Coordinates of C-alpha atoms in Angstrom, one line a residue:
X235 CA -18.2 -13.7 -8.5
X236 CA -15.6 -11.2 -10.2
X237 CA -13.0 -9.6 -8.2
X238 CA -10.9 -6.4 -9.7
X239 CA -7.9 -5.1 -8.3
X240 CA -6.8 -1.8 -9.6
X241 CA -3.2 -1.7 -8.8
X242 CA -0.7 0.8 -9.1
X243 CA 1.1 -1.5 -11.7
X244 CA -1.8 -3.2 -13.1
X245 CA -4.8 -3.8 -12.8
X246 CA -6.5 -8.0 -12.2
X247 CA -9.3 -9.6 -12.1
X248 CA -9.9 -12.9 -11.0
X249 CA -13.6 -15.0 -11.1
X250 CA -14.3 -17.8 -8.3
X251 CA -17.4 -20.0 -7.8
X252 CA -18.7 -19.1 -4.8
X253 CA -16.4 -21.7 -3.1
X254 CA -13.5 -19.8 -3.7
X255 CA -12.1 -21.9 -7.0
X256 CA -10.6 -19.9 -9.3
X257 CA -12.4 -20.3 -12.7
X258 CA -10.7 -18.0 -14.8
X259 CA -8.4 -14.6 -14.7
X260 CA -6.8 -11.7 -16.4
X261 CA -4.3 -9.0 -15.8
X262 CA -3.4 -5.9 -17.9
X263 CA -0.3 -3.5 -17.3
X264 CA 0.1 0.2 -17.4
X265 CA 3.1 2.9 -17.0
X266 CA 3.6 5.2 -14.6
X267 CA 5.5 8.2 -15.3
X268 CA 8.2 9.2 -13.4
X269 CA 10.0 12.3 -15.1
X270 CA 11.9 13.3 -12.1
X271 CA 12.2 12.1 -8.2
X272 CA 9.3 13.8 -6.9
X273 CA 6.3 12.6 -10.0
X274 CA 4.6 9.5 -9.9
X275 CA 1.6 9.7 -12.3
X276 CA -0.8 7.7 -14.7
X277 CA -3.4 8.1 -17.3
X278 CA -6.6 7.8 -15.7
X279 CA -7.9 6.4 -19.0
X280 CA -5.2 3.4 -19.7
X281 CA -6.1 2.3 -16.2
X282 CA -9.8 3.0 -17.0
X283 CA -9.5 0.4 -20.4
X284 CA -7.5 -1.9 -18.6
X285 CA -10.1 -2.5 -16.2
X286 CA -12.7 -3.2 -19.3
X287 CA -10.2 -5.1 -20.2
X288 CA -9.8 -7.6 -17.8
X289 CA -13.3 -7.5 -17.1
X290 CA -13.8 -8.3 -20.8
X291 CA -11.0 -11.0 -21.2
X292 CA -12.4 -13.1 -18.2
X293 CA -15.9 -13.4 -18.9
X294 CA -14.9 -13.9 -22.0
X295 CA -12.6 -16.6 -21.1
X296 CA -14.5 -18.3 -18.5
X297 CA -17.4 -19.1 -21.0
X298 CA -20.4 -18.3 -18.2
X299 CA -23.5 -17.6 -19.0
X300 CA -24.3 -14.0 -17.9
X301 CA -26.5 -15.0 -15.5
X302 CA -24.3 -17.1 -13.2
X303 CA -22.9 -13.4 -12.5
X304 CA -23.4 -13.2 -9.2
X305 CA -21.6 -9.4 -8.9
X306 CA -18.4 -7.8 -10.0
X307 CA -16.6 -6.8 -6.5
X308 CA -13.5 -4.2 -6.8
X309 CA -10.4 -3.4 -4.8
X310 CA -8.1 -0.2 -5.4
X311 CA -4.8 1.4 -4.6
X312 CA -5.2 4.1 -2.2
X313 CA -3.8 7.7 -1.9
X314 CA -4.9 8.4 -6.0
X315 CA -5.7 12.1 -7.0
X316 CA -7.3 13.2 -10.2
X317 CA -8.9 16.9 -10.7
X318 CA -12.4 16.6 -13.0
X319 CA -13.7 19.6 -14.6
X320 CA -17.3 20.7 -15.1
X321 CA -17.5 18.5 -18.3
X322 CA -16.8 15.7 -16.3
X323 CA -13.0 15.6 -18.2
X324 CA -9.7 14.9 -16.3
X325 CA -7.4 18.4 -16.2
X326 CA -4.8 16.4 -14.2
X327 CA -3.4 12.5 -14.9
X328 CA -4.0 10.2 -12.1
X329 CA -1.1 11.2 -9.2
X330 CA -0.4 8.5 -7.3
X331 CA 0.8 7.5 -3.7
X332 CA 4.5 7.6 -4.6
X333 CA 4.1 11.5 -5.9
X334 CA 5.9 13.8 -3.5
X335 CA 5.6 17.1 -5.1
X336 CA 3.0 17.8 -2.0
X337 CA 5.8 17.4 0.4
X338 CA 6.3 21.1 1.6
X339 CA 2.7 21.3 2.1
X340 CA 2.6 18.6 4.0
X341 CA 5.3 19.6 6.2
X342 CA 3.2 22.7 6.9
X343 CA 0.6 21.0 7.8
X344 CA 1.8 18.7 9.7
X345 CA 4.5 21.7 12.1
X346 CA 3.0 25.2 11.0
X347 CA -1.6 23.8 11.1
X348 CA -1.9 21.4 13.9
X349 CA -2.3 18.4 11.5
X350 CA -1.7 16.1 13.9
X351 CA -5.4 17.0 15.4
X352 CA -6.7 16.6 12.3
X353 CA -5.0 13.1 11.5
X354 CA -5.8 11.8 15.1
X355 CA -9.9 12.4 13.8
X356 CA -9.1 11.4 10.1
X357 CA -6.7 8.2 10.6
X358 CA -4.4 8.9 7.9
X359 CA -1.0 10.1 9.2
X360 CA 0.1 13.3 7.5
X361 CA 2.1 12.8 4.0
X362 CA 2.8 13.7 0.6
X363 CA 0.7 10.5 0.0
X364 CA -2.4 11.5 1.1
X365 CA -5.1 13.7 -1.0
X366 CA -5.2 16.1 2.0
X367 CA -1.7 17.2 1.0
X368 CA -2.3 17.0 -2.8
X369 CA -5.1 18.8 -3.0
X370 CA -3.7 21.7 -0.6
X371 CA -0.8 21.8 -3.0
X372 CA -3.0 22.2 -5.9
X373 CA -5.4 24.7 -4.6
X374 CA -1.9 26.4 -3.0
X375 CA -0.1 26.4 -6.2
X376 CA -1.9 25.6 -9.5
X377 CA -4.6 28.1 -9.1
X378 CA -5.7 27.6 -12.5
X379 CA -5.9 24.0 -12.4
X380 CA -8.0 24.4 -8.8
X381 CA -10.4 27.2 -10.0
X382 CA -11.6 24.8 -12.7
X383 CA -11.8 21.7 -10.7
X384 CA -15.6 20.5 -10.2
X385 CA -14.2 17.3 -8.5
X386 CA -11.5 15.6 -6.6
X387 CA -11.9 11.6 -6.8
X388 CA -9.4 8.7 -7.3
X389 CA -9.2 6.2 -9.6
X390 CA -11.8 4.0 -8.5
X391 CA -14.0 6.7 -8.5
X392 CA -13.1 7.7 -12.2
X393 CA -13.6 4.4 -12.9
X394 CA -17.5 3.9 -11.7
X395 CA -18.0 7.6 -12.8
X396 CA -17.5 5.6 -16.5
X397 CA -20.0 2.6 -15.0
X398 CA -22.9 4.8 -13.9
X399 CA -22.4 8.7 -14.2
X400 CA -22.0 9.1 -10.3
X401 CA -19.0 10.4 -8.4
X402 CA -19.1 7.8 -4.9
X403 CA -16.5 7.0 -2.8
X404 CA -16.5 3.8 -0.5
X405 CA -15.6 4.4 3.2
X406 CA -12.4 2.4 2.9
X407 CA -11.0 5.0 0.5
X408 CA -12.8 7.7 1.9
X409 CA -10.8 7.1 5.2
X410 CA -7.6 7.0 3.3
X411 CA -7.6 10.1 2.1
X412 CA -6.7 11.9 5.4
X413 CA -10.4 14.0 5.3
X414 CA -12.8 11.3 6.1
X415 CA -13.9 12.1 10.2
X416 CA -13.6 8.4 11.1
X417 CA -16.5 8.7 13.8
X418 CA -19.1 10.9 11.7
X419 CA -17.9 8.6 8.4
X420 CA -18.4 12.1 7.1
X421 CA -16.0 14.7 5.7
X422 CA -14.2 15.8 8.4
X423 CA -14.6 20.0 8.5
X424 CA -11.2 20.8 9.7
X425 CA -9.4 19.2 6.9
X426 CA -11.5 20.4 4.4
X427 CA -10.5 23.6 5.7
X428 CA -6.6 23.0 5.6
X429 CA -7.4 22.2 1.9
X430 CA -9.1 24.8 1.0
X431 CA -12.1 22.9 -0.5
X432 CA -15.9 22.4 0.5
X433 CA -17.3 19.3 0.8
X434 CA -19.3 19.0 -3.1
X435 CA -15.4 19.2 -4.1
X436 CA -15.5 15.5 -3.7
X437 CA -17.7 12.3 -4.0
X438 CA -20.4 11.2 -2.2
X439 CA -19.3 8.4 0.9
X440 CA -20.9 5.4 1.0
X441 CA -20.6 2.2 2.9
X442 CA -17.7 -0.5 0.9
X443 CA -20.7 -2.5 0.5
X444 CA -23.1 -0.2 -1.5
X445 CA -24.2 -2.3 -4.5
X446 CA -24.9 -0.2 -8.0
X447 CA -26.9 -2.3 -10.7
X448 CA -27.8 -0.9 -14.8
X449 CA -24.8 0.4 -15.8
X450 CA -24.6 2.4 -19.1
X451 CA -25.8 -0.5 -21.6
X452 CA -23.3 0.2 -24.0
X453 CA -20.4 -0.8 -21.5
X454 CA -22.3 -3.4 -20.1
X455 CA -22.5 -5.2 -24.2
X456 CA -19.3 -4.6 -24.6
X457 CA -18.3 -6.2 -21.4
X458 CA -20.4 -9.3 -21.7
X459 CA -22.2 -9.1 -18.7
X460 CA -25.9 -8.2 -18.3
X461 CA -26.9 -4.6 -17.5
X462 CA -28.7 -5.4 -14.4
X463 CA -24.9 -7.5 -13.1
X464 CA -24.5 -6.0 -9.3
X465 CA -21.2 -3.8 -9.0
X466 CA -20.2 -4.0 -5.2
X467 CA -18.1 -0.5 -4.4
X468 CA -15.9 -2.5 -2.1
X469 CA -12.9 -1.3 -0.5
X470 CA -9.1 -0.4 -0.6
X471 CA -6.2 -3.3 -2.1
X472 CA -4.5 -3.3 1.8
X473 CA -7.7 -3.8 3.8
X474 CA -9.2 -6.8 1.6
X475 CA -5.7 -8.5 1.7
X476 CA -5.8 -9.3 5.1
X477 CA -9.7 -10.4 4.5
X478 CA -7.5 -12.4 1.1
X479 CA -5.1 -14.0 3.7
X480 CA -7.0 -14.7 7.1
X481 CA -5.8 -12.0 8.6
X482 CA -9.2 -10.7 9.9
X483 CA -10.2 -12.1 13.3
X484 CA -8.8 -9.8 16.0
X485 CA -4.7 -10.9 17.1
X486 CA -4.3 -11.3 13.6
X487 CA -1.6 -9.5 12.1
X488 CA -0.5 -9.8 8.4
X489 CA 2.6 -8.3 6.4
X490 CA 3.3 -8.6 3.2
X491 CA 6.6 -7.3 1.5
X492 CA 6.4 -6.6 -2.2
X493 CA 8.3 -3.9 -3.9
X494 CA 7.5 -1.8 -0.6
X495 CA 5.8 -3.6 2.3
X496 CA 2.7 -3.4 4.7
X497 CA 1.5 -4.6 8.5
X498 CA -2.0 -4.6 9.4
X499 CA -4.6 -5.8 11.7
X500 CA -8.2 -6.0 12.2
X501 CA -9.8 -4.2 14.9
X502 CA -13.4 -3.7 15.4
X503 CA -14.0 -0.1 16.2
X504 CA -11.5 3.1 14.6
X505 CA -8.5 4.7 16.9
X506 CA -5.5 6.2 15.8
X507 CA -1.9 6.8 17.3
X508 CA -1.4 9.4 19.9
X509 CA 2.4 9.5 18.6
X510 CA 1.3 9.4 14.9
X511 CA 2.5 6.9 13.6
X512 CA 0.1 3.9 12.2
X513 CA -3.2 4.8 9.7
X514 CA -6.7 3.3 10.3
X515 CA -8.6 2.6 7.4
X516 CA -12.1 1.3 7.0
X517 CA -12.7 -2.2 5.9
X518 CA -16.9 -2.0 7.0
X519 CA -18.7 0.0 9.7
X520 CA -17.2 -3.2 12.1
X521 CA -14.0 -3.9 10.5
X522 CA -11.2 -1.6 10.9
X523 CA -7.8 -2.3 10.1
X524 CA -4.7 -0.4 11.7
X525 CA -1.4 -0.7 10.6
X526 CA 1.3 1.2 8.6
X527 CA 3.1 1.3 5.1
X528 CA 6.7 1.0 4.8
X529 CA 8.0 2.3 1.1
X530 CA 11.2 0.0 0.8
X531 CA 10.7 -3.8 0.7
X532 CA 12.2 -5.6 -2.1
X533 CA 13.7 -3.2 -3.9
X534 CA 16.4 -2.6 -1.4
X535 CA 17.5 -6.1 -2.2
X536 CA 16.6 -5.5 -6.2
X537 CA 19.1 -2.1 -5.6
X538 CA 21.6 -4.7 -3.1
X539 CA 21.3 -6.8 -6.4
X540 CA 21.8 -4.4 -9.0
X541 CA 24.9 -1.9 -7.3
X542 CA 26.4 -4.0 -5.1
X543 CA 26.2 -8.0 -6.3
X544 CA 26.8 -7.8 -10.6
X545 CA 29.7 -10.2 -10.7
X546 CA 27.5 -12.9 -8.6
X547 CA 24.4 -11.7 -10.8
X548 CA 26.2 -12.4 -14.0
X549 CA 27.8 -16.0 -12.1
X550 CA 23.7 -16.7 -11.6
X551 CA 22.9 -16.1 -15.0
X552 CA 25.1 -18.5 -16.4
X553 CA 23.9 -21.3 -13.9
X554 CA 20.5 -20.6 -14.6
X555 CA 19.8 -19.3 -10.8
X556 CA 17.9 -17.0 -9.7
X557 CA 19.7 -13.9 -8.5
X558 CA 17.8 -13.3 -5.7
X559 CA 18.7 -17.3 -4.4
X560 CA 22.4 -16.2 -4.9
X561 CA 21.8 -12.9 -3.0
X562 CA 20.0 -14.6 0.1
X563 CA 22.5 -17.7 0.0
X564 CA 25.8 -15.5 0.5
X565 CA 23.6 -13.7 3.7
X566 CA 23.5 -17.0 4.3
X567 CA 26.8 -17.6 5.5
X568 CA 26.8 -14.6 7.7
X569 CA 25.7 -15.0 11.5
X570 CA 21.9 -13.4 12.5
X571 CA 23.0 -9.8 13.3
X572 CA 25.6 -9.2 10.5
X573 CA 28.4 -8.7 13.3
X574 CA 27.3 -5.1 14.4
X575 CA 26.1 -3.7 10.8
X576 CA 23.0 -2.5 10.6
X577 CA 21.7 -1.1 7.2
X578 CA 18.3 1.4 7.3
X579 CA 16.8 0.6 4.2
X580 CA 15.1 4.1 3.6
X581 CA 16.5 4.3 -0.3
X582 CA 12.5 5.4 -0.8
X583 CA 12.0 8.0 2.2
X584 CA 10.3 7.0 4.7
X585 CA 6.4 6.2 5.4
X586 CA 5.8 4.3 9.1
X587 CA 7.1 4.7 11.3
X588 CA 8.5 7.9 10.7
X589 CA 6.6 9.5 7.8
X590 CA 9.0 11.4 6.3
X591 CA 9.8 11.8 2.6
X592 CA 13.4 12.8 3.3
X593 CA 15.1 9.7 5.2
X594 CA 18.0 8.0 3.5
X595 CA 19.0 5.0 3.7
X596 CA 22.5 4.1 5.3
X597 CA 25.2 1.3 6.5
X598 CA 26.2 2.0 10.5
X599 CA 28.5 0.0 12.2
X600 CA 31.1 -0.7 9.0
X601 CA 34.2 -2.1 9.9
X602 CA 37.6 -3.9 8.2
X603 CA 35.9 -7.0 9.2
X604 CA 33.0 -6.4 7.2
X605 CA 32.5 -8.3 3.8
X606 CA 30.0 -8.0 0.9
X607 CA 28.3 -10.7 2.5
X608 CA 27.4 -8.8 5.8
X609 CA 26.4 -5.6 4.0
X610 CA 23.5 -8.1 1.9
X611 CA 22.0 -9.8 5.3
X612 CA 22.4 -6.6 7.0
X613 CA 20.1 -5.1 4.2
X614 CA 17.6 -8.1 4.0
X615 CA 17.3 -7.5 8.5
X616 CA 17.1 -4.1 8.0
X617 CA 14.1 -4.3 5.9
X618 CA 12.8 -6.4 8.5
X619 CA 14.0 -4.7 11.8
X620 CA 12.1 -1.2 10.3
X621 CA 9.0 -3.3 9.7
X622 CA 9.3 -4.7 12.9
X623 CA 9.6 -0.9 14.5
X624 CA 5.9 -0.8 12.8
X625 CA 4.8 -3.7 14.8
X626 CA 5.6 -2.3 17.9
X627 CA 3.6 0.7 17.6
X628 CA 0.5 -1.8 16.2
X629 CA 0.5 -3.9 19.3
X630 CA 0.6 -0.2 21.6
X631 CA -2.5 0.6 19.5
X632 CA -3.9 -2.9 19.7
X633 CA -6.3 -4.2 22.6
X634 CA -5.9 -8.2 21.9
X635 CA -2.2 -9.9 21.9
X636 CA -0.8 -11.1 18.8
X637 CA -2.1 -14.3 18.3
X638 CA -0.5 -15.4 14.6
X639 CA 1.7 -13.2 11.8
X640 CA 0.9 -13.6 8.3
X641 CA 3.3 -13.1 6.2
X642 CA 3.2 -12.6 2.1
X643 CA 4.0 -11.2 -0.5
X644 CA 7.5 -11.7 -2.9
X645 CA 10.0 -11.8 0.1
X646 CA 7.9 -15.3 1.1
X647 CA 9.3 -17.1 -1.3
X648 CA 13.1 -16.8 0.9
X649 CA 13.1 -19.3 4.0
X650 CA 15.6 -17.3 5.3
X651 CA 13.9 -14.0 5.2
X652 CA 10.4 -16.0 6.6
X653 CA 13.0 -17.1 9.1
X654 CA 14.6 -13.9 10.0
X655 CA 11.0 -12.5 10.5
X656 CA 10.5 -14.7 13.1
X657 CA 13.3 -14.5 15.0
X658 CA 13.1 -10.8 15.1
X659 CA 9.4 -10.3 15.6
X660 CA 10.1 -13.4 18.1
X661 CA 6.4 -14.7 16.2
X662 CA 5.7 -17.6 14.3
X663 CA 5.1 -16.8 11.2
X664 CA 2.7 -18.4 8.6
X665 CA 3.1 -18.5 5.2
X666 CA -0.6 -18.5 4.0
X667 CA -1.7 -20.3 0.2
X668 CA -3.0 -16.4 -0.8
X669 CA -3.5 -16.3 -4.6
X670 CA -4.4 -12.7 -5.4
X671 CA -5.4 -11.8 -2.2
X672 CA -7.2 -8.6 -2.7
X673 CA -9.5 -10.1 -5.3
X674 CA -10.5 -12.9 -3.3
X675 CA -11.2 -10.0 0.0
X676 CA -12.9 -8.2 -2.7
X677 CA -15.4 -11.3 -3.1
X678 CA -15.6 -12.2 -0.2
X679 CA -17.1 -8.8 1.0
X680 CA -19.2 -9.1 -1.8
X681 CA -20.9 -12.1 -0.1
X682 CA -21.2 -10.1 2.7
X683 CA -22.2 -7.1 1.2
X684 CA -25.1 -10.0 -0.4
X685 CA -26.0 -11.4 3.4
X686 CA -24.7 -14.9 1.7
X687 CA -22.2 -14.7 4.6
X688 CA -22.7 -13.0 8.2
X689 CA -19.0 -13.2 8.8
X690 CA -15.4 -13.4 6.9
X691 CA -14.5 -16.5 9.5
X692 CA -15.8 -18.6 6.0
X693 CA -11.9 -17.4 4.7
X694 CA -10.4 -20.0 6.8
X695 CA -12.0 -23.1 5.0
X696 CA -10.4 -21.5 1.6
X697 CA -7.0 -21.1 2.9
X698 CA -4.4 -23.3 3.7
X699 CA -0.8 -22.6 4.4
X700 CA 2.6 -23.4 3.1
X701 CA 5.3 -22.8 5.7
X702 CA 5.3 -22.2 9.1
X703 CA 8.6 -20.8 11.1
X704 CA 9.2 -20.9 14.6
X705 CA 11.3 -18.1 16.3
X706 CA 15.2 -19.2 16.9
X707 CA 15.9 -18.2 20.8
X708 CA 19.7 -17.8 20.2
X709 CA 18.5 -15.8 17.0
X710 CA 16.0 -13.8 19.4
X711 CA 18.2 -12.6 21.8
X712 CA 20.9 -11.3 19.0
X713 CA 18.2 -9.0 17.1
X714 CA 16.7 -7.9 20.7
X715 CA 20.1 -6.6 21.9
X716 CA 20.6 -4.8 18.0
X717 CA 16.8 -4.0 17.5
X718 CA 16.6 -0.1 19.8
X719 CA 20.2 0.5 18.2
X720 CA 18.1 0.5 14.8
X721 CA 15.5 2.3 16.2
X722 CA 17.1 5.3 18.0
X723 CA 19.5 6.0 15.8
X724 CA 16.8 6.1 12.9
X725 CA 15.5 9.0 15.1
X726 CA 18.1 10.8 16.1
X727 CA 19.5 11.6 12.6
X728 CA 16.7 13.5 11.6
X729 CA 17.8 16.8 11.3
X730 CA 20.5 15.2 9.4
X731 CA 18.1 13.6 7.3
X732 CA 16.5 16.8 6.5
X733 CA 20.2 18.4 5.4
X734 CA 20.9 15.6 3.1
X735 CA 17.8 15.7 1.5
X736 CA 18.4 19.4 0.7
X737 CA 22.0 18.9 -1.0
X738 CA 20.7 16.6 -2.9
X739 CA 17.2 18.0 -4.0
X740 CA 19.8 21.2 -5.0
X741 CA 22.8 18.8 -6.8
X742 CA 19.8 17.2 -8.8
X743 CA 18.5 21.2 -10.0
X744 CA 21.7 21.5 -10.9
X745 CA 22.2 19.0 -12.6
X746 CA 19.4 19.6 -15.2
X747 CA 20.1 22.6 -15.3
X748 CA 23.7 21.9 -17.0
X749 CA 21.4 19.4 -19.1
X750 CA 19.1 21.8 -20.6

């Protein structure tokens, strides 16, 4: 069985046996194109080749005989937008979650249209993110681009519409793109309104585990696979991963911290967040996972590394360290709670809690007494301390107690950031053996979709873990006294957020200006 992740990055693709060994892999890389703060785009056809390409490279590689193919199952980033005209041709590149150019539309909808009805039927909070606000942006203000759209889809979608000439979107997706009526599993009327659009504007839904067989014979040759090879829709990348990391049974919570960061769970009917503040996405008709996004992971410690830490950068280089093992041993020496400094890491904006594209990031509590060292931990349990701030909306949401966190991703690799995780979620925290996690959930709902599997309890029997961390009392009580100091003061600048944002959205438009 082939799973393929299409990733914002890059897109993998990994074949198991049916027991969950890996037999062989591939992974092809992309751009994305950031001209200034607010794009983040792609070229829907690099990602489009790079899929045939991994496809291509692992059958290829793994020698099977096309057969033993059981099915090709796929995972996806969320959030994508891409405008198709009536030729079936992309008038827009592929704008990703990261674009913000939506963001005054969002804010409209979200103060001026009551979105906060619309996101309580919908699950996806409101956000520059979401194809709700793009597509109201682009019917708002590219007119031309709008009056010759035939369809709005995502990448995956642009991807099978290569496959088998058919615009679908799975439920998973579907329910991240803020107009999916959760209940119905239906576009939801009232968004569709907000943007402007009717409902043959977009695909058709259909359940993460519709199978489509005979794709166009000429892809299929080139491929190496047989025409009549199942292709399983599946689901969004976050949603499998927790299937990926045995995260599913109810209790079950996983994060993961990559470049940004995640928390999720499983629940087993939709509901959403009086107060707004986590999504809930489809995984099946029985699987729903809740949770929320958080844009700055590790790349507040890649920025820690980069502006504040070059001498002991340069010092690692020339022992042949890792920077990273430099950067976590000096917040080392530094006592849990970084003697009163708290850091909010929201370099990126903001998504959960607060969804709000124009938080900054910012050292309180900065005294004489302070030294590089406390302004690095203070930065790695600030990253930690706003994910935890997620959390605690999850488990208002959740009906079940925690039972187990499971935690991947980059920042795993650190036992003192596993370690600070559990002494500020007060958890134990596992460190599960997850090797491309959203492939694997991408399989393994697969053999669902199949009926070789009536549950995804088989996950535990492929996973085993590498660490474990128990919570540190002493260290418990010093984040639980610090912890609503993060939190409240996160809130109450927000007006001050907003300001900020403005000086330097107009300093930046000045600033190319003088360029040009």
């Amino acid at each position: 069985m082939l799973g393929v992740d299409i990733g914002t990055t890059s897109t993998k693709g990994v074949l198991y046996r049916e027991t969950g060994e890996i037999i062989a892999q591939s992974n092809q890389g992309y751009d994305l194109h950031t001209p200034d703060v607010r794009t983040a785009e792609q070229n829907p056809d690099d990602i489009y080749q790079a899929v045939l390409h991994v496809i291509r490279e692992t059958v290829k590689e793994s020698e099977i005989d096309k057969k033993d193919l059981s099915f090709i199952s796929f995972s996806s980033a969320m959030h994508s937008l891409i405008a198709m005209d009536e030729d079936n041709k992309a008038i827009t590149p592929c704008i990703t979650w990261a674009d913000n150019r939506s963001s005054h539309w969002a804010t409209k909808i979200k103060n001026e249209w009551n979105g906060h009805d619309v996101y309580l039927r919908t699950g996806t909070p409101i956000h520059p993110m979401s194809p709700l606000s793009k597509i109201t942006w682009l019917e708002q203000e590219q007119p031309e681009t709008a009056e010759k759209t035939k369809k709005y889809i995502g990448i995956k979608e642009y991807v099978f519409y290569q496959f088998f000439g058919d615009y679908v979107m799975d439920y998973s997706l579907g329910s991240a793109t803020g107009m999916m009526n959760l209940e119905e599993l239906a576009w939801d009327k009232g968004a569709l309104e907000m943007a402007g659009i009717s409902a043959d504007k977009l695909p058709r839904l259909v359940p993460t585990t519709e199978s489509f067989t005979n794709c166009h014979s000429e892809i299929a040759e080139d491929l190496g696979i047989a025409p009549e090879t199942k292709f399983i829709i599946g689901a969004s990348d976050g949603v499998l991963s927790n299937i990926g990391v045995n995260a599913i049974k109810e209790g079950d919570v996983a994060i993961t911290i990559g470049t940004s960061g995640a928390i999720r769970t499983v629940i087993p009917k939709p509901r959403t967040d009086q107060k707004g503040r986590i999504f809930c996405y489809a995984l099946t008709e029985d699987h729903w996972v809740i949770g929320g996004p958080v844009n700055n992971g590790g790349m507040v410690l890649r920025w820690i590394r980069d502006e504040l830490a070059a001498s002991e950068v340069e010092t690692a280089k020339r022992l042949n360290i890792d920077a990273y093992e430099v950067l976590t041993a000096i917040a080392k020496q530094v006592e849990p709670g970084s003697n009163g400094l708290l850091f909010h890491p929201f370099l990126a904006g903001e998504r959960a809690p607060l969804w709000n594209a124009n938080v900054r990031g910012s050292f309180i509590g900065l005294t004489l007494n302070h030294k590089k060292e406390h302004m690095v931990r203070a930065a790695l349990e600030g990253v930690i301390f706003n994910l935890y701030s997620v959390f605690l909306a999850l488990v208002e949401v959740m009906d079940v107690p925690v039972k187990s966190i499971k935690a991947t991703g980059g920042f795993s690799k650190s036992e003192l950031w596993r370690q600070m995780m559990a002494d500020i979620f007060d958890q134990n925290v596992i460190v599960p053996k997850s090797y491309e996690s959203s492939c694997l959930g991408a399989c393994l709902l697969g053999l669902y979709a199949e009926g070789k599997i009536d549950s995804f309890d088989v996950v535990e029997e492929l996973i085993g873990f590498t660490h474990e961390h128990e919570p540190n009392p002493d260290h418990v009580s010093t984040y639980q006294e610090l912890m609503p100091i993060f939190i409240n003061i996160s809130r109450s600048l927000e007006q001050e957020y907003e300001q900020i944002a403005a000086y330097q959205e107009k300093k930046s438009l000045e600033n190319k200006q003088n360029e040009e």
